[in-house]
Amino acid sequence: MNKPRKQEAQSHHGLPSFRKFGFFHKQWELMIMLPEVAKLRDIFDLFVVSGQNKALAKEAEGDRCLDLAASIELSDVADCLRTMGLSPGGDWLARQLAEQLRRREEMGPLGARIARRASFELVLTLYCKLAARVEGPTAEDVLQVLRSCDPKGTGVLPYCELRHMLTTMGDRLDEAEVFSVLHGFTDIGGNVHYEHLVRQMFANDLHAEEALQQAGLYLQAVGRNAIDMDMDKRDQFIEALRRADPLSSGFIQPDRLLELLNGREERFTGEELQLLTQGMEDTRCERGINYRRFLRFIMNE
């Protein structure tokens, strides 16, 4: 009898572990694997002004930085985050955007050109930071308290007991509010199915938690430099690497990598590439450079 294969490690939301995503996926591939990120991207795209952005992109044609045609104004970031379901505080967001503005202006002419624009990856980074700041009890916190009142694990509690909790503890509710909250989860015997109640009450929070987790995975996969980069050019580079390595060995000869890089309007010399890829060579089988490590390096350093 064959032994069952060990299942791949998964998160508590059923998502594959990060190694499943890696650094070698295009944007659209990541969106398929991370559907909550795709929904956030749809919201972001609502704030992209196509005509104006195309004009900006034409002015910046040839730049390696942010794709201006797929960016939004920094002044629209707050509304974008609100549409994504968050409540950015004015002072906090102002400090974050001021830091981004300062950092980009220090990048020189290219940074100054994109200084007042926000990529999806930048907005998603702010989304993760802001969502992580939200305080308050989670669904599991509330369930843990209610389960302590249900030692037999029946999944129900008397209506009168929950009514007492809601009218005397924390943010107290009045009788009408208690009825509106509990009546849909109360059975004929006067017992409230509290697990169903809590799941319903925290449905939006659970959805937000999953979106936050997927957003974090996406940002890890694309690398921290993605906030300033033209992601379409990154995807084109990945496609070129895949074509150059049809057997998916993960390695490429230095001269071929140099050719692909300089074909993207880069200006690398062989000596510069050798310095950048130091430690990435396959010294045992002489297969060349580990291009996945190289991509991870340029997207994070």
Coordinates of C-alpha atoms in Angstrom, one line a residue:
M1 CA 0.0 0.0 0.0
N2 CA 1.4 3.4 -1.0
K3 CA 2.0 5.9 1.8
P4 CA 0.0 9.1 1.4
R5 CA 2.1 12.0 0.3
K6 CA 2.8 14.6 3.0
Q7 CA 0.6 17.6 2.3
E8 CA 2.3 20.9 1.5
A9 CA 2.4 23.3 4.5
Q10 CA -0.5 25.7 4.4
S11 CA -1.5 28.7 6.4
H12 CA -4.5 28.7 8.6
H13 CA -6.6 30.2 5.8
G14 CA -5.7 27.3 3.5
L15 CA -3.2 29.3 1.4
P16 CA 0.0 27.5 0.3
S17 CA 3.1 28.5 2.2
F18 CA 5.2 31.3 0.8
R19 CA 7.6 29.0 -1.0
K20 CA 4.7 28.1 -3.3
F21 CA 4.7 31.7 -4.5
G22 CA 8.4 32.6 -4.7
F23 CA 9.9 35.5 -6.6
F24 CA 9.5 34.1 -10.1
H25 CA 5.9 34.8 -10.9
K26 CA 4.4 37.5 -13.1
Q27 CA 1.8 39.8 -11.7
W28 CA -1.2 38.1 -13.3
E29 CA 0.0 34.7 -12.1
L30 CA 0.1 36.0 -8.5
M31 CA -3.3 37.6 -8.9
I32 CA -4.7 34.2 -9.8
M33 CA -3.1 32.6 -6.7
L34 CA -4.1 35.5 -4.5
P35 CA -7.7 36.5 -5.4
E36 CA -8.1 39.0 -2.6
V37 CA -5.1 40.9 -4.0
A38 CA -6.8 40.9 -7.4
K39 CA -9.9 42.5 -5.8
L40 CA -7.7 45.2 -4.2
R41 CA -6.1 45.8 -7.6
D42 CA -9.6 46.3 -9.1
I43 CA -10.2 49.0 -6.5
F44 CA -6.9 50.7 -7.2
D45 CA -7.6 50.7 -10.9
L46 CA -10.8 52.8 -10.2
F47 CA -8.4 55.7 -9.3
V48 CA -6.2 55.4 -12.3
V49 CA -7.0 58.2 -14.7
S50 CA -6.2 56.7 -18.1
G51 CA -5.9 59.7 -20.4
Q52 CA -3.8 61.8 -18.0
N53 CA -1.6 58.8 -17.1
K54 CA -0.9 57.9 -20.7
A55 CA 0.4 61.5 -21.3
L56 CA 2.6 61.2 -18.2
A57 CA 3.9 57.8 -19.4
K58 CA 4.8 59.2 -22.8
E59 CA 6.9 61.9 -21.1
A60 CA 8.7 59.3 -19.0
E61 CA 9.2 56.8 -21.9
G62 CA 12.4 54.9 -21.5
D63 CA 12.6 55.3 -17.7
R64 CA 13.1 52.2 -15.7
C65 CA 11.1 53.4 -12.8
L66 CA 7.4 53.3 -12.0
D67 CA 4.9 52.8 -14.9
L68 CA 3.1 56.2 -14.6
A69 CA 0.2 54.9 -16.8
A70 CA -0.7 52.4 -14.0
S71 CA -0.2 54.8 -11.1
I72 CA -2.4 57.2 -9.1
E73 CA -1.9 60.6 -7.5
L74 CA -0.5 60.5 -3.9
S75 CA -3.5 62.8 -3.1
D76 CA -5.8 59.9 -4.1
V77 CA -4.2 57.3 -1.8
A78 CA -6.4 58.1 1.2
D79 CA -9.6 57.6 -0.7
C80 CA -8.2 54.5 -2.3
L81 CA -7.4 53.0 1.1
R82 CA -10.9 53.9 2.3
T83 CA -12.5 52.2 -0.7
M84 CA -10.4 49.1 0.2
G85 CA -12.2 49.1 3.6
L86 CA -9.7 50.9 5.9
S87 CA -9.8 54.2 7.7
P88 CA -6.4 56.0 7.3
G89 CA -5.8 58.6 10.0
G90 CA -4.8 61.9 8.5
D91 CA -1.6 62.3 10.5
W92 CA -0.4 58.7 10.1
L93 CA -0.9 58.7 6.3
A94 CA 0.5 62.1 5.9
R95 CA 3.7 61.0 7.6
Q96 CA 3.9 57.8 5.4
L97 CA 3.4 59.8 2.2
A98 CA 5.9 62.5 3.2
E99 CA 8.5 59.8 3.8
Q100 CA 7.9 58.3 0.4
L101 CA 8.1 61.7 -1.2
R102 CA 11.4 62.5 0.6
R103 CA 12.9 59.0 -0.3
R104 CA 12.0 59.4 -4.0
E105 CA 13.3 62.9 -4.3
E106 CA 16.6 61.6 -2.9
M107 CA 16.7 59.2 -5.9
G108 CA 17.5 62.0 -8.2
P109 CA 15.8 63.0 -11.5
L110 CA 14.1 59.6 -12.0
G111 CA 12.8 59.6 -8.4
A112 CA 11.6 63.2 -8.7
R113 CA 9.6 62.4 -11.8
I114 CA 7.6 59.7 -10.0
A115 CA 7.6 61.4 -6.6
R116 CA 4.0 62.3 -6.4
R117 CA 2.7 59.1 -8.0
A118 CA 1.7 55.9 -6.2
S119 CA 2.0 52.4 -7.7
F120 CA -0.3 49.6 -6.7
E121 CA 2.5 48.0 -4.7
L122 CA 3.0 51.2 -2.7
V123 CA -0.7 51.5 -1.9
L124 CA -0.7 47.8 -1.0
T125 CA 2.3 48.4 1.3
L126 CA 0.4 51.1 3.1
Y127 CA -2.7 48.9 3.2
C128 CA -0.7 46.2 5.1
K129 CA 0.8 48.7 7.5
L130 CA -2.5 50.3 8.2
A131 CA -4.4 47.1 8.5
A132 CA -1.8 45.8 11.0
R133 CA -2.4 48.9 13.2
V134 CA -6.1 48.2 13.7
E135 CA -6.8 47.2 17.3
G136 CA -9.7 45.4 18.9
P137 CA -10.9 41.9 19.7
T138 CA -10.9 39.3 16.9
A139 CA -13.6 36.7 16.2
E140 CA -11.4 34.1 17.9
D141 CA -11.0 36.4 21.0
V142 CA -14.8 36.6 21.3
L143 CA -15.3 32.9 20.7
Q144 CA -12.8 32.0 23.3
V145 CA -14.7 34.0 25.9
L146 CA -18.1 32.5 24.9
R147 CA -16.7 29.0 24.8
S148 CA -15.5 29.4 28.4
C149 CA -19.2 29.9 29.3
D150 CA -20.0 26.7 27.4
P151 CA -17.8 24.0 29.1
K152 CA -19.7 21.1 27.4
G153 CA -19.0 22.6 23.9
T154 CA -22.6 22.6 22.8
G155 CA -22.1 25.7 20.6
V156 CA -25.1 27.4 22.1
L157 CA -25.7 29.7 25.1
P158 CA -29.0 30.8 26.7
Y159 CA -30.5 34.0 25.2
C160 CA -30.8 35.5 28.7
E161 CA -27.1 34.9 29.4
L162 CA -25.9 36.6 26.2
R163 CA -28.5 39.4 26.7
H164 CA -27.0 40.0 30.2
M165 CA -23.4 40.2 28.7
L166 CA -24.4 42.6 25.9
T167 CA -26.3 45.0 28.2
T168 CA -23.8 45.1 31.1
M169 CA -20.3 44.6 29.6
G170 CA -18.1 46.7 27.3
D171 CA -20.0 48.9 24.8
R172 CA -23.4 48.2 26.2
L173 CA -26.4 47.6 24.0
D174 CA -30.0 48.5 24.7
E175 CA -32.8 45.9 24.5
A176 CA -33.8 46.7 20.9
E177 CA -30.1 46.4 19.8
V178 CA -29.8 43.1 21.7
F179 CA -32.9 41.7 20.0
S180 CA -31.7 42.8 16.5
V181 CA -28.3 41.1 17.1
L182 CA -29.5 37.8 18.6
H183 CA -33.0 37.0 17.3
G184 CA -31.7 35.6 14.0
F185 CA -29.5 33.1 15.8
T186 CA -31.9 32.0 18.5
D187 CA -33.6 28.6 18.3
I188 CA -37.1 27.6 19.5
G189 CA -35.6 26.6 22.9
G190 CA -34.3 30.1 23.6
N191 CA -30.6 29.2 22.9
V192 CA -28.3 31.3 20.7
H193 CA -25.9 29.5 18.3
Y194 CA -23.1 31.8 19.3
E195 CA -20.5 30.5 16.8
H196 CA -22.8 31.3 13.9
L197 CA -23.5 34.7 15.5
V198 CA -19.8 35.6 15.9
R199 CA -18.8 34.4 12.5
Q200 CA -21.6 36.6 11.0
M201 CA -20.6 39.6 13.1
F202 CA -17.0 39.3 12.2
A203 CA -17.5 38.3 8.6
N204 CA -15.9 41.5 7.3
D205 CA -13.0 41.2 9.8
L206 CA -12.3 37.6 8.7
H207 CA -12.3 38.8 5.0
A208 CA -10.0 41.6 5.9
E209 CA -7.6 39.3 7.7
E210 CA -7.4 37.0 4.6
A211 CA -6.9 40.0 2.3
L212 CA -4.1 41.3 4.6
Q213 CA -2.4 37.9 4.5
Q214 CA -2.6 37.6 0.8
A215 CA -1.4 41.2 0.3
G216 CA 1.7 40.3 2.5
L217 CA 2.4 37.3 0.3
Y218 CA 2.1 39.3 -2.9
L219 CA 4.5 42.0 -1.6
Q220 CA 7.0 39.3 -0.5
A221 CA 6.8 37.7 -3.9
V222 CA 7.4 40.9 -5.9
G223 CA 10.1 42.3 -3.6
R224 CA 10.3 45.6 -1.8
N225 CA 11.7 47.6 -4.8
A226 CA 8.4 46.9 -6.6
I227 CA 6.9 50.1 -5.2
D228 CA 9.2 52.2 -7.5
M229 CA 9.5 49.9 -10.5
D230 CA 7.8 49.3 -13.8
M231 CA 6.2 45.9 -13.1
D232 CA 5.4 45.3 -16.7
K233 CA 9.2 45.4 -17.5
R234 CA 9.8 43.0 -14.6
D235 CA 7.3 40.6 -16.1
Q236 CA 8.9 40.9 -19.5
F237 CA 12.3 40.1 -18.0
I238 CA 10.8 37.0 -16.3
E239 CA 9.3 35.9 -19.7
A240 CA 12.7 36.4 -21.3
L241 CA 14.4 34.3 -18.7
R242 CA 11.9 31.5 -19.1
R243 CA 12.4 31.4 -22.8
A244 CA 16.2 31.4 -22.4
D245 CA 15.8 28.4 -20.1
P246 CA 13.2 26.1 -21.7
L247 CA 14.2 23.2 -19.4
S248 CA 13.6 25.3 -16.3
S249 CA 17.0 24.5 -14.8
G250 CA 17.1 27.8 -13.0
F251 CA 20.4 28.8 -14.5
I252 CA 21.6 30.9 -17.3
Q253 CA 25.1 31.7 -18.8
P254 CA 26.5 35.1 -17.8
D255 CA 26.8 36.3 -21.4
R256 CA 23.2 35.4 -22.1
L257 CA 22.0 37.1 -18.9
L258 CA 24.0 40.2 -19.9
E259 CA 22.3 40.2 -23.3
L260 CA 18.9 40.0 -21.7
L261 CA 19.6 42.8 -19.3
N262 CA 21.0 45.2 -21.9
G263 CA 18.1 44.4 -24.1
R264 CA 15.9 46.0 -21.5
E265 CA 17.7 49.4 -22.0
E266 CA 20.1 48.6 -19.1
R267 CA 23.8 49.4 -19.5
F268 CA 25.6 46.6 -17.7
T269 CA 29.2 45.6 -18.4
G270 CA 30.5 42.1 -17.9
E271 CA 32.5 43.2 -14.9
E272 CA 29.4 44.8 -13.3
L273 CA 27.4 41.7 -13.8
Q274 CA 30.1 39.5 -12.4
L275 CA 30.2 41.7 -9.3
L276 CA 26.4 41.7 -8.9
T277 CA 26.1 37.9 -9.3
Q278 CA 28.9 36.9 -7.0
G279 CA 27.9 33.8 -5.1
M280 CA 25.1 33.0 -7.5
E281 CA 27.2 30.9 -9.8
D282 CA 26.8 27.1 -10.1
T283 CA 30.3 26.1 -9.3
R284 CA 29.7 22.4 -9.3
C285 CA 28.0 21.8 -12.7
E286 CA 29.0 25.1 -14.4
R287 CA 25.4 25.8 -15.4
G288 CA 25.9 29.5 -15.1
I289 CA 24.1 32.0 -12.8
N290 CA 21.0 31.2 -10.6
Y291 CA 18.7 33.7 -12.3
R292 CA 16.0 33.4 -9.6
R293 CA 18.4 34.5 -7.0
F294 CA 19.5 37.3 -9.3
L295 CA 15.9 38.5 -9.8
R296 CA 15.3 38.3 -6.0
F297 CA 18.4 40.4 -5.5
I298 CA 17.5 43.2 -7.9
M299 CA 13.9 43.3 -6.5
N300 CA 15.1 43.7 -2.9
E301 CA 18.5 45.4 -2.8

